[in-house]
mmCIF file of C-alpha atoms in Angstrom:
data_model
loop_
_atom_site.group_PDB
_atom_site.id
_atom_site.type_symbol
_atom_site.label_atom_id
_atom_site.label_comp_id
_atom_site.label_asym_id
_atom_site.label_seq_id
_atom_site.Cartn_x
_atom_site.Cartn_y
_atom_site.Cartn_z
ATOM 1 C CA MET X 1 102.303 89.319 67.890
ATOM 2 C CA ALA X 2 98.615 89.588 67.090
ATOM 3 C CA GLU X 3 97.461 89.728 63.480
ATOM 4 C CA GLY X 4 97.400 93.296 62.241
ATOM 5 C CA SER X 5 99.967 94.503 64.780
ATOM 6 C CA GLN X 6 102.888 96.725 63.845
ATOM 7 C CA GLN X 7 106.277 95.553 62.644
ATOM 8 C CA ALA X 8 108.293 94.608 65.717
ATOM 9 C CA VAL X 9 111.235 96.838 66.567
ATOM 10 C CA ILE X 10 112.279 94.548 69.404
ATOM 11 C CA ASP X 11 112.206 90.752 69.429
ATOM 12 C CA SER X 12 109.656 89.605 72.022
ATOM 13 C CA ASP X 13 111.545 86.306 72.308
ATOM 14 C CA LEU X 14 114.599 88.096 73.685
ATOM 15 C CA ASP X 15 114.946 87.987 77.470
ATOM 16 C CA ARG X 16 116.218 91.545 77.654
ATOM 17 C CA ILE X 17 115.709 94.991 76.186
ATOM 18 C CA PRO X 18 118.792 96.134 74.247
ATOM 19 C CA LEU X 19 120.788 99.233 75.023
ATOM 20 C CA PRO X 20 120.472 102.152 72.630
ATOM 21 C CA GLU X 21 123.193 102.023 70.023
ATOM 22 C CA TYR X 22 124.440 105.431 71.137
ATOM 23 C CA GLU X 23 125.417 103.834 74.471
ATOM 24 C CA GLU X 24 126.822 100.647 72.973
ATOM 25 C CA GLU X 25 129.606 102.659 71.362
ATOM 26 C CA ASP X 26 131.600 104.717 73.858
ATOM 27 C CA SER X 27 132.966 106.949 71.125
ATOM 28 C CA TYR X 28 129.541 108.032 69.831
ATOM 29 C CA LEU X 29 127.620 111.009 71.150
ATOM 30 C CA PRO X 30 124.189 111.978 69.796
ATOM 31 C CA SER X 31 124.382 114.917 67.409
ATOM 32 C CA LYS X 32 124.036 118.301 69.110
ATOM 33 C CA ASP X 33 123.866 120.704 66.160
ATOM 34 C CA ASP X 34 120.934 123.126 66.068
ATOM 35 C CA ALA X 35 118.812 120.970 63.759
ATOM 36 C CA SER X 36 119.326 117.887 65.921
ATOM 37 C CA LEU X 37 118.537 119.766 69.123
ATOM 38 C CA ASP X 38 115.338 121.044 67.519
ATOM 39 C CA PHE X 39 114.524 117.448 66.563
ATOM 40 C CA TYR X 40 114.946 116.169 70.135
ATOM 41 C CA GLU X 41 112.761 118.994 71.391
ATOM 42 C CA ALA X 42 110.125 118.141 68.787
ATOM 43 C CA CYS X 43 110.196 114.512 69.961
ATOM 44 C CA ALA X 44 109.383 115.662 73.480
ATOM 45 C CA ASP X 45 106.801 118.213 72.354
ATOM 46 C CA GLY X 46 104.962 115.879 69.984
ATOM 47 C CA ASP X 47 105.604 117.839 66.808
ATOM 48 C CA VAL X 48 105.276 115.034 64.260
ATOM 49 C CA ASP X 49 105.534 117.427 61.310
ATOM 50 C CA GLU X 50 108.887 118.669 62.600
ATOM 51 C CA LEU X 51 110.064 115.068 62.977
ATOM 52 C CA ALA X 52 109.032 114.184 59.443
ATOM 53 C CA SER X 53 110.716 117.266 58.005
ATOM 54 C CA TYR X 54 113.952 116.651 59.908
ATOM 55 C CA ILE X 55 114.159 112.993 58.882
ATOM 56 C CA GLU X 56 113.447 113.788 55.233
ATOM 57 C CA GLU X 57 115.936 116.647 55.017
ATOM 58 C CA GLU X 58 118.752 115.541 57.329
ATOM 59 C CA HIS X 59 118.760 111.740 56.927
ATOM 60 C CA PRO X 60 119.888 111.399 60.555
ATOM 61 C CA ASP X 61 121.989 108.627 61.998
ATOM 62 C CA PRO X 62 119.734 105.847 63.435
ATOM 63 C CA ARG X 63 121.373 106.449 66.802
ATOM 64 C CA ASP X 64 120.101 110.019 66.815
ATOM 65 C CA LEU X 65 116.594 108.734 66.126
ATOM 66 C CA GLN X 66 116.940 106.394 69.097
ATOM 67 C CA TYR X 67 117.968 109.372 71.215
ATOM 68 C CA GLY X 68 114.842 111.138 70.001
ATOM 69 C CA LEU X 69 112.770 108.156 71.171
ATOM 70 C CA GLU X 70 114.254 108.560 74.647
ATOM 71 C CA HIS X 71 113.099 112.193 74.689
ATOM 72 C CA ALA X 72 109.635 111.222 73.471
ATOM 73 C CA ALA X 73 109.273 108.448 76.065
ATOM 74 C CA PHE X 74 110.265 110.588 79.031
ATOM 75 C CA ALA X 75 107.966 113.365 77.876
ATOM 76 C CA GLY X 76 105.185 110.792 77.539
ATOM 77 C CA ASN X 77 104.381 111.921 74.010
ATOM 78 C CA LEU X 78 102.461 109.109 72.360
ATOM 79 C CA ALA X 79 102.344 110.621 68.875
ATOM 80 C CA THR X 80 106.095 110.914 68.495
ATOM 81 C CA ILE X 81 106.747 107.558 70.174
ATOM 82 C CA ARG X 82 104.460 105.893 67.635
ATOM 83 C CA TYR X 83 105.902 107.859 64.718
ATOM 84 C CA LEU X 84 109.456 106.761 65.529
ATOM 85 C CA LEU X 85 108.578 103.135 66.240
ATOM 86 C CA GLU X 86 106.591 102.910 63.013
ATOM 87 C CA ARG X 87 109.751 103.913 61.176
ATOM 88 C CA GLY X 88 111.696 101.061 62.711
ATOM 89 C CA VAL X 89 113.562 102.951 65.421
ATOM 90 C CA ARG X 90 114.941 100.446 67.910
ATOM 91 C CA LEU X 91 112.998 100.152 71.166
ATOM 92 C CA HIS X 92 115.756 100.303 73.760
ATOM 93 C CA ARG X 93 116.524 100.498 77.480
ATOM 94 C CA ASN X 94 116.565 104.295 77.579
ATOM 95 C CA ALA X 95 112.929 104.379 76.517
ATOM 96 C CA PHE X 96 112.256 102.882 79.971
ATOM 97 C CA HIS X 97 115.174 103.807 82.209
ATOM 98 C CA ARG X 98 117.994 106.287 81.671
ATOM 99 C CA LYS X 99 121.029 107.503 83.528
ATOM 100 C CA LEU X 100 120.995 111.104 84.699
ATOM 101 C CA SER X 101 123.880 113.472 84.140
ATOM 102 C CA VAL X 102 126.206 114.459 86.971
ATOM 103 C CA THR X 103 124.541 117.864 87.291
ATOM 104 C CA GLU X 104 121.115 116.205 87.520
ATOM 105 C CA THR X 105 122.113 113.699 90.213
ATOM 106 C CA THR X 106 123.635 116.002 92.829
ATOM 107 C CA GLY X 107 122.062 114.834 96.064
ATOM 108 C CA GLY X 108 119.440 112.807 94.200
ATOM 109 C CA PRO X 109 118.868 109.584 92.242
ATOM 110 C CA LYS X 110 121.367 108.551 89.582
ATOM 111 C CA SER X 111 118.764 107.366 87.118
ATOM 112 C CA GLN X 112 115.144 107.903 86.138
ATOM 113 C CA THR X 113 112.368 105.722 84.742
ATOM 114 C CA ILE X 114 109.319 106.592 82.681
ATOM 115 C CA PHE X 115 107.168 105.315 85.549
ATOM 116 C CA HIS X 116 107.240 108.685 87.308
ATOM 117 C CA GLN X 117 104.511 109.810 84.909
ATOM 118 C CA ALA X 118 100.783 109.476 85.619
ATOM 119 C CA VAL X 119 99.713 105.825 85.555
ATOM 120 C CA PRO X 120 97.208 106.164 82.674
ATOM 121 C CA ARG X 121 99.921 107.702 80.495
ATOM 122 C CA VAL X 122 102.477 105.054 81.481
ATOM 123 C CA ILE X 123 100.002 102.336 80.524
ATOM 124 C CA GLN X 124 99.388 104.027 77.165
ATOM 125 C CA ILE X 125 103.142 104.097 76.515
ATOM 126 C CA LEU X 126 103.510 100.437 77.453
ATOM 127 C CA GLU X 127 100.559 99.502 75.243
ATOM 128 C CA LEU X 128 102.415 101.130 72.362
ATOM 129 C CA TYR X 129 105.553 99.183 73.208
ATOM 130 C CA LEU X 130 103.519 95.963 73.207
ATOM 131 C CA GLU X 131 102.409 96.703 69.649
ATOM 132 C CA PHE X 132 106.027 96.806 68.563
ATOM 133 C CA GLY X 133 107.261 93.596 70.164
ATOM 134 C CA TRP X 134 108.034 94.408 73.796
ATOM 135 C CA HIS X 135 107.073 91.967 76.569
ATOM 136 C CA PRO X 136 106.876 92.805 80.312
ATOM 137 C CA ASN X 137 109.217 89.945 81.241
ATOM 138 C CA GLN X 138 112.124 91.424 79.310
ATOM 139 C CA HIS X 139 114.825 92.672 81.652
ATOM 140 C CA TRP X 140 117.153 95.589 81.017
ATOM 141 C CA THR X 141 120.575 96.648 82.245
ATOM 142 C CA ASP X 142 120.331 99.014 85.197
ATOM 143 C CA ALA X 143 120.989 102.547 83.971
ATOM 144 C CA ALA X 144 122.593 103.662 87.235
ATOM 145 C CA SER X 145 125.083 100.834 87.805
ATOM 146 C CA GLY X 146 125.409 99.565 84.247
ATOM 147 C CA THR X 147 125.788 96.038 85.582
ATOM 148 C CA ARG X 148 122.805 94.321 87.169
ATOM 149 C CA ASP X 149 119.589 93.332 85.412
ATOM 150 C CA VAL X 150 116.313 95.081 86.212
ATOM 151 C CA PHE X 151 112.859 93.482 86.008
ATOM 152 C CA ILE X 152 109.929 95.856 85.673
ATOM 153 C CA LEU X 153 108.242 94.591 88.864
ATOM 154 C CA GLU X 154 111.385 95.502 90.813
ATOM 155 C CA CYS X 155 110.867 99.210 90.219
ATOM 156 C CA GLY X 156 109.610 101.037 93.289
ATOM 157 C CA SER X 157 107.694 103.552 91.174
ATOM 158 C CA VAL X 158 105.846 100.602 89.607
ATOM 159 C CA LEU X 159 105.123 98.848 92.899
ATOM 160 C CA MET X 160 103.678 102.063 94.319
ATOM 161 C CA GLU X 161 100.833 101.865 91.793
ATOM 162 C CA LYS X 162 98.381 98.975 92.093
ATOM 163 C CA ALA X 163 96.700 99.758 88.750
ATOM 164 C CA LEU X 164 100.037 99.600 86.945
ATOM 165 C CA VAL X 165 101.073 96.359 88.653
ATOM 166 C CA GLU X 166 97.708 94.827 87.773
ATOM 167 C CA TRP X 167 98.056 95.894 84.130
ATOM 168 C CA LEU X 168 101.527 94.362 83.932
ATOM 169 C CA LEU X 169 100.358 91.095 85.483
ATOM 170 C CA ASP X 170 97.395 90.996 83.098
ATOM 171 C CA HIS X 171 99.835 91.371 80.200
ATOM 172 C CA GLY X 172 102.174 88.600 81.240
ATOM 173 C CA ALA X 173 104.577 89.981 83.839
ATOM 174 C CA ASP X 174 105.689 86.987 85.906
ATOM 175 C CA PRO X 175 105.527 87.632 89.681
ATOM 176 C CA THR X 176 107.535 84.453 90.326
ATOM 177 C CA THR X 177 110.606 85.943 88.627
ATOM 178 C CA HIS X 178 113.713 85.650 90.798
ATOM 179 C CA THR X 179 115.146 89.035 91.764
ATOM 180 C CA PRO X 180 118.014 89.904 94.162
ATOM 181 C CA ILE X 181 115.456 91.220 96.650
ATOM 182 C CA PRO X 182 112.196 89.236 96.359
ATOM 183 C CA ILE X 183 109.361 91.164 94.728
ATOM 184 C CA VAL X 184 107.165 90.628 97.796
ATOM 185 C CA ASP X 185 109.858 92.227 99.957
ATOM 186 C CA LEU X 186 110.152 95.166 97.567
ATOM 187 C CA ALA X 187 106.398 95.759 97.694
ATOM 188 C CA ALA X 188 106.531 95.596 101.491
ATOM 189 C CA MET X 189 109.309 98.188 101.494
ATOM 190 C CA CYS X 190 106.940 100.410 99.484
ATOM 191 C CA HIS X 191 104.257 99.785 102.165
ATOM 192 C CA GLN X 192 101.698 98.781 99.539
ATOM 193 C CA VAL X 193 99.454 96.143 101.119
ATOM 194 C CA GLU X 194 96.988 96.144 98.209
ATOM 195 C CA VAL X 195 99.851 95.430 95.825
ATOM 196 C CA LEU X 196 101.027 92.669 98.168
ATOM 197 C CA ASP X 197 97.544 91.129 98.094
ATOM 198 C CA LEU X 198 97.560 91.337 94.306
ATOM 199 C CA LEU X 199 101.002 89.747 93.971
ATOM 200 C CA LEU X 200 100.088 86.860 96.260
ATOM 201 C CA SER X 201 96.814 86.299 94.415
ATOM 202 C CA ARG X 202 98.837 85.951 91.195
ATOM 203 C CA GLY X 203 101.263 83.428 92.647
ATOM 204 C CA ALA X 204 104.217 85.554 93.748
ATOM 205 C CA CYS X 205 106.875 83.441 95.445
ATOM 206 C CA VAL X 206 107.232 83.925 99.206
ATOM 207 C CA THR X 207 109.772 81.171 99.899
ATOM 208 C CA GLU X 208 112.700 83.576 100.169
ATOM 209 C CA ALA X 209 110.675 86.611 101.223
ATOM 210 C CA ARG X 210 111.475 88.201 104.585
ATOM 211 C CA PRO X 211 109.407 91.391 104.489
ATOM 212 C CA LEU X 212 109.520 91.985 108.250
ATOM 213 C CA GLN X 213 113.298 92.414 108.051
ATOM 214 C CA ARG X 214 112.961 94.784 105.115
ATOM 215 C CA LEU X 215 110.778 97.176 107.090
ATOM 216 C CA ALA X 216 113.600 98.199 109.421
ATOM 217 C CA ILE X 217 114.899 101.706 108.672
ATOM 218 C CA LEU X 218 118.412 102.900 109.453
ATOM 219 C CA MET X 219 118.172 105.028 112.606
ATOM 220 C CA GLY X 220 114.401 104.949 112.258
ATOM 221 C CA GLY X 221 114.647 107.238 109.239
ATOM 222 C CA ARG X 222 116.652 109.894 111.052
ATOM 223 C CA VAL X 223 119.561 110.053 108.627
ATOM 224 C CA GLY X 224 121.436 113.130 107.504
ATOM 225 C CA GLY X 225 119.362 115.416 109.694
ATOM 226 C CA GLY X 226 116.066 114.163 108.261
ATOM 227 C CA THR X 227 113.221 112.833 110.367
ATOM 228 C CA VAL X 228 110.234 110.591 109.887
ATOM 229 C CA PRO X 229 107.091 112.742 109.491
ATOM 230 C CA PRO X 230 104.917 113.009 112.614
ATOM 231 C CA GLY X 231 101.980 110.691 113.125
ATOM 232 C CA PRO X 232 101.277 107.178 114.369
ATOM 233 C CA ASP X 233 102.294 105.452 111.122
ATOM 234 C CA PRO X 234 103.283 108.049 108.513
ATOM 235 C CA PHE X 235 104.520 105.609 105.896
ATOM 236 C CA GLY X 236 102.063 102.760 106.508
ATOM 237 C CA ARG X 237 104.951 100.693 107.822
ATOM 238 C CA PHE X 238 103.142 99.129 110.763
ATOM 239 C CA LYS X 239 100.085 98.443 108.622
ATOM 240 C CA THR X 240 102.419 96.536 106.317
ATOM 241 C CA ALA X 241 103.969 94.689 109.248
ATOM 242 C CA GLU X 242 100.474 93.705 110.419
ATOM 243 C CA TRP X 243 99.794 92.415 106.911
ATOM 244 C CA CYS X 244 102.952 90.304 107.096
ATOM 245 C CA LEU X 245 101.882 88.671 110.356
ATOM 246 C CA ASP X 246 98.331 88.127 109.076
ATOM 247 C CA HIS X 247 99.751 86.337 106.028
ATOM 248 C CA GLY X 248 101.929 83.943 107.980
ATOM 249 C CA PHE X 249 105.351 85.574 107.876
ATOM 250 C CA ASP X 250 107.262 84.435 110.949
ATOM 251 C CA ILE X 251 108.296 87.190 113.337
ATOM 252 C CA HIS X 252 111.021 84.870 114.655
ATOM 253 C CA ALA X 253 112.460 84.010 111.228
ATOM 254 C CA VAL X 254 116.163 84.591 110.709
ATOM 255 C CA ALA X 255 117.309 85.995 107.383
ATOM 256 C CA ASN X 256 120.473 87.278 105.816
ATOM 257 C CA VAL X 257 120.163 91.027 105.455
ATOM 258 C CA LYS X 258 123.040 91.790 103.088
ATOM 259 C CA ASP X 259 120.692 93.153 100.408
ATOM 260 C CA ARG X 260 118.673 95.356 102.764
ATOM 261 C CA CYS X 261 118.475 98.862 101.356
ATOM 262 C CA GLY X 262 119.771 101.428 103.811
ATOM 263 C CA ILE X 263 122.358 99.278 105.564
ATOM 264 C CA PRO X 264 125.798 100.881 105.330
ATOM 265 C CA ILE X 265 128.092 99.528 102.633
ATOM 266 C CA GLY X 266 130.619 97.046 103.959
ATOM 267 C CA MET X 267 128.458 95.594 106.718
ATOM 268 C CA ALA X 268 129.054 91.974 107.579
ATOM 269 C CA GLU X 269 126.785 89.306 106.148
ATOM 270 C CA VAL X 270 124.903 88.323 109.288
ATOM 271 C CA PRO X 271 121.589 86.464 109.649
ATOM 272 C CA ALA X 272 119.169 88.343 111.891
ATOM 273 C CA THR X 273 115.586 88.380 113.082
ATOM 274 C CA ALA X 274 113.483 91.421 112.274
ATOM 275 C CA LEU X 275 113.845 92.577 115.884
ATOM 276 C CA GLY X 276 117.596 92.040 115.859
ATOM 277 C CA LEU X 277 117.940 94.039 112.674
ATOM 278 C CA ALA X 278 115.679 96.842 113.917
ATOM 279 C CA CYS X 279 117.705 97.159 117.121
ATOM 280 C CA ALA X 280 120.991 97.071 115.225
ATOM 281 C CA MET X 281 119.760 99.837 112.930
ATOM 282 C CA LEU X 282 118.649 101.846 115.985
ATOM 283 C CA ASP X 283 115.092 101.720 114.649
ATOM 284 C CA PHE X 284 113.649 101.579 118.138
ATOM 285 C CA GLU X 285 110.068 102.450 117.198
ATOM 286 C CA TYR X 286 109.824 99.428 114.909
ATOM 287 C CA ALA X 287 111.692 97.289 117.449
ATOM 288 C CA GLU X 288 109.091 98.185 120.093
ATOM 289 C CA TRP X 289 106.326 97.215 117.683
ATOM 290 C CA LEU X 290 107.948 93.851 116.993
ATOM 291 C CA PHE X 291 108.477 93.241 120.705
ATOM 292 C CA ASP X 292 104.829 94.077 121.430
ATOM 293 C CA HIS X 293 103.860 91.484 118.810
ATOM 294 C CA GLY X 294 105.892 88.691 120.350
ATOM 295 C CA ALA X 295 109.452 89.060 119.060
ATOM 296 C CA ASP X 296 112.155 87.718 121.394
ATOM 297 C CA PRO X 297 114.666 90.379 122.550
ATOM 298 C CA ASP X 298 117.308 87.711 123.169
ATOM 299 C CA THR X 299 117.753 87.572 119.379
ATOM 300 C CA ALA X 300 118.946 91.182 119.423
ATOM 301 C CA LYS X 301 121.599 90.992 122.135
ATOM 302 C CA GLU X 302 124.692 90.649 119.962
ATOM 303 C CA ILE X 303 123.498 91.317 116.443
ATOM 304 C CA GLY X 304 124.370 95.023 116.353
ATOM 305 C CA PRO X 305 128.160 94.772 116.646
ATOM 306 C CA LYS X 306 128.146 91.864 114.180
ATOM 307 C CA LEU X 307 126.264 93.911 111.615
ATOM 308 C CA PHE X 308 128.182 97.134 111.860
ATOM 309 C CA GLY X 309 131.552 96.002 113.193
ATOM 310 C CA VAL X 310 132.238 98.908 115.516
ATOM 311 C CA PHE X 311 129.488 101.225 116.671
ATOM 312 C CA SER X 312 130.234 104.738 117.747
ATOM 313 C CA ASN X 313 130.251 104.836 121.537
ATOM 314 C CA LYS X 314 126.988 106.785 121.636
ATOM 315 C CA ALA X 315 125.205 104.451 119.221
ATOM 316 C CA ASN X 316 126.564 101.386 120.984
ATOM 317 C CA ASP X 317 125.337 102.669 124.348
ATOM 318 C CA GLN X 318 121.881 103.356 122.886
ATOM 319 C CA TYR X 319 121.724 99.895 121.370
ATOM 320 C CA ILE X 320 122.831 98.088 124.540
ATOM 321 C CA GLU X 321 120.491 100.058 126.791
ATOM 322 C CA PHE X 322 117.504 99.555 124.504
ATOM 323 C CA VAL X 323 117.972 95.782 124.207
ATOM 324 C CA ARG X 324 118.534 95.509 127.969
ATOM 325 C CA ASN X 325 115.282 97.384 128.598
ATOM 326 C CA LEU X 326 113.401 95.084 126.229
ATOM 327 C CA CYS X 327 114.723 92.035 128.054
ATOM 328 C CA THR X 328 113.718 93.579 131.386
ATOM 329 C CA LYS X 329 110.213 94.262 130.076
ATOM 330 C CA ARG X 330 109.997 90.704 128.774
ATOM 331 C CA ASP X 331 111.125 89.225 132.096
ATOM 332 C CA SER X 332 108.724 91.427 134.041
ATOM 333 C CA LYS X 333 105.855 90.439 131.772
ATOM 334 C CA GLN X 334 106.669 86.748 132.149
ATOM 335 C CA LEU X 335 106.836 87.135 135.929
ATOM 336 C CA ASP X 336 103.458 88.864 136.003
ATOM 337 C CA GLU X 337 101.947 86.133 133.827
ATOM 338 C CA SER X 338 103.440 83.431 136.049
ATOM 339 C CA SER X 339 102.061 85.100 139.182
ATOM 340 C CA ALA X 340 98.647 85.395 137.570
ATOM 341 C CA ASP X 341 98.707 81.691 136.677
ATOM 342 C CA ASP X 342 99.648 80.745 140.247
ATOM 343 C CA MET X 343 96.807 82.811 141.658
ATOM 344 C CA SER X 344 94.381 81.261 139.196
ATOM 345 C CA GLN X 345 95.439 77.747 140.181
ATOM 346 C CA GLN X 346 95.122 78.550 143.893
ATOM 347 C CA GLN X 347 91.571 79.710 143.363
#
């Protein structure tokens, strides 16, 4: 830490951010008496005087203070974050990423990060954390699953914001860090070409990246009655695919797609081209785009049943007919090109 910085409340040499103590002990629940509830509210509201009074009068359990830090972090209140950290409150996972209650998750995400806040405020929070010993390369335990590690550059809400990614890289975040889904692929899935440019300029690893596969969407986004918004490229997906081709990603590359978000649980582990995967996921709009850019429809002929085991009859018929039509278009195009070559030679 730099000279004159605050006393660390997390060891920057650690490779991970610790859990809050109130989650390390299953039997402990943060205090919920009236005074404690007022304290948590004050943490969120930024009432430093209320915090000071509560701590002086109640001598709270350190775990309750850590719970207060969680409230302060998710409210983005810099004054109370600093006040608690200055008093040695442990900087913990829930000051970055917390699990939501059952009532909060109905039909929605199971966890939440602080990165949903405006980027300038997020950067101010992270600058505070830096003062107290945090480093951007420290992983944390995923709040939703409670098992896998999370690296800050894996977070979609981070990758959606170029300014935040740039700040993290400038402060030591390592874009070569190995993650279950490569960081380049994750940025492609967010359709952020400027972030992709930034990551590559800072040395992000592309050896295992297969962003063209990651752009396939189950049923083209038409899941659960939802539809892709109207327009030629509503999510910037094809712009991202163009970026991939311009940067040398092979449209014919075969990759294992077991970690592809959106593929039904229990699918077989089957290598596939981007076109094969798009066809198998009934993402025909993207499949057409790939075909128009040179993808070989032969790679899609049998991939669907291998990926999903048994299609419904309707889906299977759609898949078979679509791939057959692509092959017919390919053959017709090749025949036209051959005829044109013959005529050119005769002349």
